[in-house]
Amino acid sequence: MCISPGARKESPVIVRRSALSAIGTAVLSSVLLLAPASSATATAAASTACKGSSCTGKNPQREGCGSGAKVIDRVSPAGGGPRVELRNSARCSAAWARIEKANDSWRFKIEIRGGRSYVANASPSYPAYTQMVGSSNAYRACVEQYDGRGGSWSCTGWH
């Protein structure tokens, strides 16, 4: 039996292996192509937060700085009242003050030494927080004493 060079017959086993190999290669290529895109998206989302002085005056939750932030100090007003936390985000290099749920007459602030203060009011519905300051500045959290006159503050130490 003579077979001409162009009329070669392939075995069904070889055809099946070739088809499975092509499918496997396509699946593996798809996984490899999608993995870097997913990682790039996650990295881009994580890097959208401000950093340092660019955080000053911004909302810690909106900027993504609240996640992973640590409480570094606390203060309660003289005579009693809601406790204020001084919070710091290492990822954002920024700090802010947070107060637990309280009557909205309670005021609290974060203060930059020799600079600006960001004052906020408490909320009876949820914990409230001030705007942020870059943590390269000296800063502290304060709560106003609720005595009807105002202007008297209890503060954390400078950090």
Short mmCIF file of C-alpha atoms in Angstrom, two decimals:
data_model
loop_
_atom_site.label_atom_id
_atom_site.label_comp_id
_atom_site.label_asym_id
_atom_site.label_seq_id
_atom_site.Cartn_x
_atom_site.Cartn_y
_atom_site.Cartn_z
CA MET A 1 0.00 0.00 0.00
CA CYS A 2 1.43 3.29 -1.06
CA ILE A 3 0.54 6.55 0.68
CA SER A 4 1.13 9.78 -1.11
CA PRO A 5 2.92 12.52 0.88
CA GLY A 6 -0.16 14.81 1.10
CA ALA A 7 -2.63 12.09 2.10
CA ARG A 8 -1.39 11.33 5.57
CA LYS A 9 -4.04 9.95 7.94
CA GLU A 10 -3.94 10.98 11.66
CA SER A 11 -4.93 8.69 14.47
CA PRO A 12 -8.12 9.69 16.44
CA VAL A 13 -6.04 9.58 19.65
CA ILE A 14 -3.62 12.21 18.33
CA VAL A 15 -6.50 14.47 17.24
CA ARG A 16 -8.14 14.24 20.70
CA ARG A 17 -4.83 15.02 22.46
CA SER A 18 -4.28 18.02 20.19
CA ALA A 19 -7.78 19.35 20.88
CA LEU A 20 -7.44 18.87 24.66
CA SER A 21 -4.00 20.47 24.58
CA ALA A 22 -5.40 23.50 22.71
CA ILE A 23 -8.28 23.87 25.21
CA GLY A 24 -5.90 23.57 28.17
CA THR A 25 -3.59 26.18 26.69
CA ALA A 26 -6.51 28.56 26.09
CA VAL A 27 -7.78 28.19 29.68
CA LEU A 28 -4.31 28.65 31.16
CA SER A 29 -3.66 31.71 28.99
CA SER A 30 -6.97 33.25 30.06
CA VAL A 31 -6.15 32.74 33.74
CA LEU A 32 -2.69 34.24 33.34
CA LEU A 33 -4.01 37.23 31.42
CA LEU A 34 -6.74 37.96 33.98
CA ALA A 35 -4.59 37.57 37.11
CA PRO A 36 -2.35 40.61 36.50
CA ALA A 37 -5.37 42.74 35.60
CA SER A 38 -7.07 41.83 38.89
CA SER A 39 -3.91 42.58 40.87
CA ALA A 40 -3.47 45.89 39.07
CA THR A 41 -7.07 46.85 39.86
CA ALA A 42 -6.63 45.98 43.55
CA THR A 43 -3.36 47.93 43.71
CA ALA A 44 -4.96 50.96 42.04
CA ALA A 45 -7.87 50.87 44.51
CA ALA A 46 -5.50 50.64 47.49
CA SER A 47 -3.41 53.56 46.27
CA THR A 48 -6.35 55.96 45.81
CA ALA A 49 -6.06 57.24 49.40
CA CYS A 50 -4.27 60.52 50.05
CA LYS A 51 -0.93 60.53 51.83
CA GLY A 52 0.43 62.87 54.50
CA SER A 53 -0.24 66.57 54.07
CA SER A 54 -2.43 65.90 50.99
CA CYS A 55 -4.94 64.33 53.46
CA THR A 56 -5.28 67.53 55.51
CA GLY A 57 -8.89 68.72 55.46
CA LYS A 58 -10.21 65.52 53.84
CA ASN A 59 -12.73 62.93 55.01
CA PRO A 60 -10.98 59.82 56.42
CA GLN A 61 -13.74 57.44 55.32
CA ARG A 62 -14.08 58.79 51.80
CA GLU A 63 -10.29 58.67 51.31
CA GLY A 64 -10.12 55.05 52.53
CA CYS A 65 -7.96 55.89 55.55
CA GLY A 66 -10.34 54.54 58.22
CA SER A 67 -9.58 50.90 57.45
CA GLY A 68 -6.69 49.75 59.62
CA ALA A 69 -6.45 53.02 61.57
CA LYS A 70 -5.33 52.75 65.20
CA VAL A 71 -6.51 54.63 68.28
CA ILE A 72 -3.39 56.29 69.68
CA ASP A 73 -4.95 58.33 72.52
CA ARG A 74 -8.28 59.12 74.19
CA VAL A 75 -9.77 62.00 76.15
CA SER A 76 -13.02 62.56 78.06
CA PRO A 77 -14.31 66.01 79.03
CA ALA A 78 -13.73 67.19 82.58
CA GLY A 79 -16.96 66.53 84.48
CA GLY A 80 -17.89 63.54 82.27
CA GLY A 81 -19.24 63.05 78.80
CA PRO A 82 -18.45 61.19 75.58
CA ARG A 83 -14.92 59.99 74.99
CA VAL A 84 -12.99 61.27 71.96
CA GLU A 85 -10.41 59.06 70.24
CA LEU A 86 -7.34 60.30 68.42
CA ARG A 87 -6.94 57.98 65.43
CA ASN A 88 -3.97 57.53 63.11
CA SER A 89 -3.66 55.79 59.75
CA ALA A 90 -0.12 54.61 58.98
CA ARG A 91 -1.17 53.85 55.39
CA CYS A 92 -2.33 57.45 54.84
CA SER A 93 0.13 59.13 57.26
CA ALA A 94 -2.82 61.09 58.65
CA ALA A 95 -4.77 61.54 61.89
CA TRP A 96 -8.28 62.62 62.95
CA ALA A 97 -10.55 62.70 65.99
CA ARG A 98 -13.59 60.44 66.44
CA ILE A 99 -16.39 60.70 69.02
CA GLU A 100 -18.86 58.03 70.03
CA LYS A 101 -22.61 58.59 69.60
CA ALA A 102 -23.67 61.57 71.69
CA ASN A 103 -25.97 64.58 71.78
CA ASP A 104 -25.09 66.85 68.87
CA SER A 105 -24.32 69.71 71.29
CA TRP A 106 -20.97 68.02 72.00
CA ARG A 107 -18.17 69.54 69.94
CA PHE A 108 -14.76 67.99 69.36
CA LYS A 109 -11.74 68.80 67.23
CA ILE A 110 -8.35 67.84 65.93
CA GLU A 111 -5.84 70.58 66.31
CA ILE A 112 -2.49 71.13 64.58
CA ARG A 113 0.08 72.75 66.88
CA GLY A 114 0.46 76.34 65.75
CA GLY A 115 -2.02 75.76 62.93
CA ARG A 116 -5.59 75.05 62.01
CA SER A 117 -8.23 73.13 63.97
CA TYR A 118 -11.00 71.02 62.44
CA VAL A 119 -14.12 71.11 64.63
CA ALA A 120 -17.10 68.74 64.33
CA ASN A 121 -20.27 67.98 66.29
CA ALA A 122 -21.25 64.62 67.71
CA SER A 123 -24.29 62.77 66.36
CA PRO A 124 -26.91 60.89 68.37
CA SER A 125 -27.20 58.37 65.50
CA TYR A 126 -23.61 57.35 64.73
CA PRO A 127 -19.98 57.95 65.72
CA ALA A 128 -18.69 61.17 64.13
CA TYR A 129 -15.20 62.23 63.09
CA THR A 130 -13.26 65.32 62.08
CA GLN A 131 -11.41 65.97 58.88
CA MET A 132 -7.85 64.67 58.76
CA VAL A 133 -4.46 66.28 59.27
CA GLY A 134 -1.14 65.02 57.92
CA SER A 135 0.60 63.16 60.76
CA SER A 136 3.96 64.83 60.15
CA ASN A 137 2.51 67.80 62.10
CA ALA A 138 2.14 67.81 65.89
CA TYR A 139 -1.56 67.23 66.57
CA ARG A 140 -4.02 66.42 69.34
CA ALA A 141 -7.73 65.65 69.83
CA CYS A 142 -9.96 67.72 72.11
CA VAL A 143 -13.54 67.65 73.36
CA GLU A 144 -15.38 70.75 74.54
CA GLN A 145 -16.76 70.69 78.04
CA TYR A 146 -20.54 70.78 77.93
CA ASP A 147 -21.12 73.57 80.44
CA GLY A 148 -23.42 75.84 78.44
CA ARG A 149 -20.73 78.50 78.01
CA GLY A 150 -18.34 76.70 75.64
CA GLY A 151 -14.72 77.44 74.94
CA SER A 152 -13.24 75.13 77.59
CA TRP A 153 -11.57 72.05 76.05
CA SER A 154 -10.08 68.80 77.40
CA CYS A 155 -7.34 67.49 75.11
CA THR A 156 -5.01 64.53 74.56
CA GLY A 157 -1.29 65.12 74.65
CA TRP A 158 0.48 66.26 71.47
CA HIS A 159 1.50 63.48 69.09
#
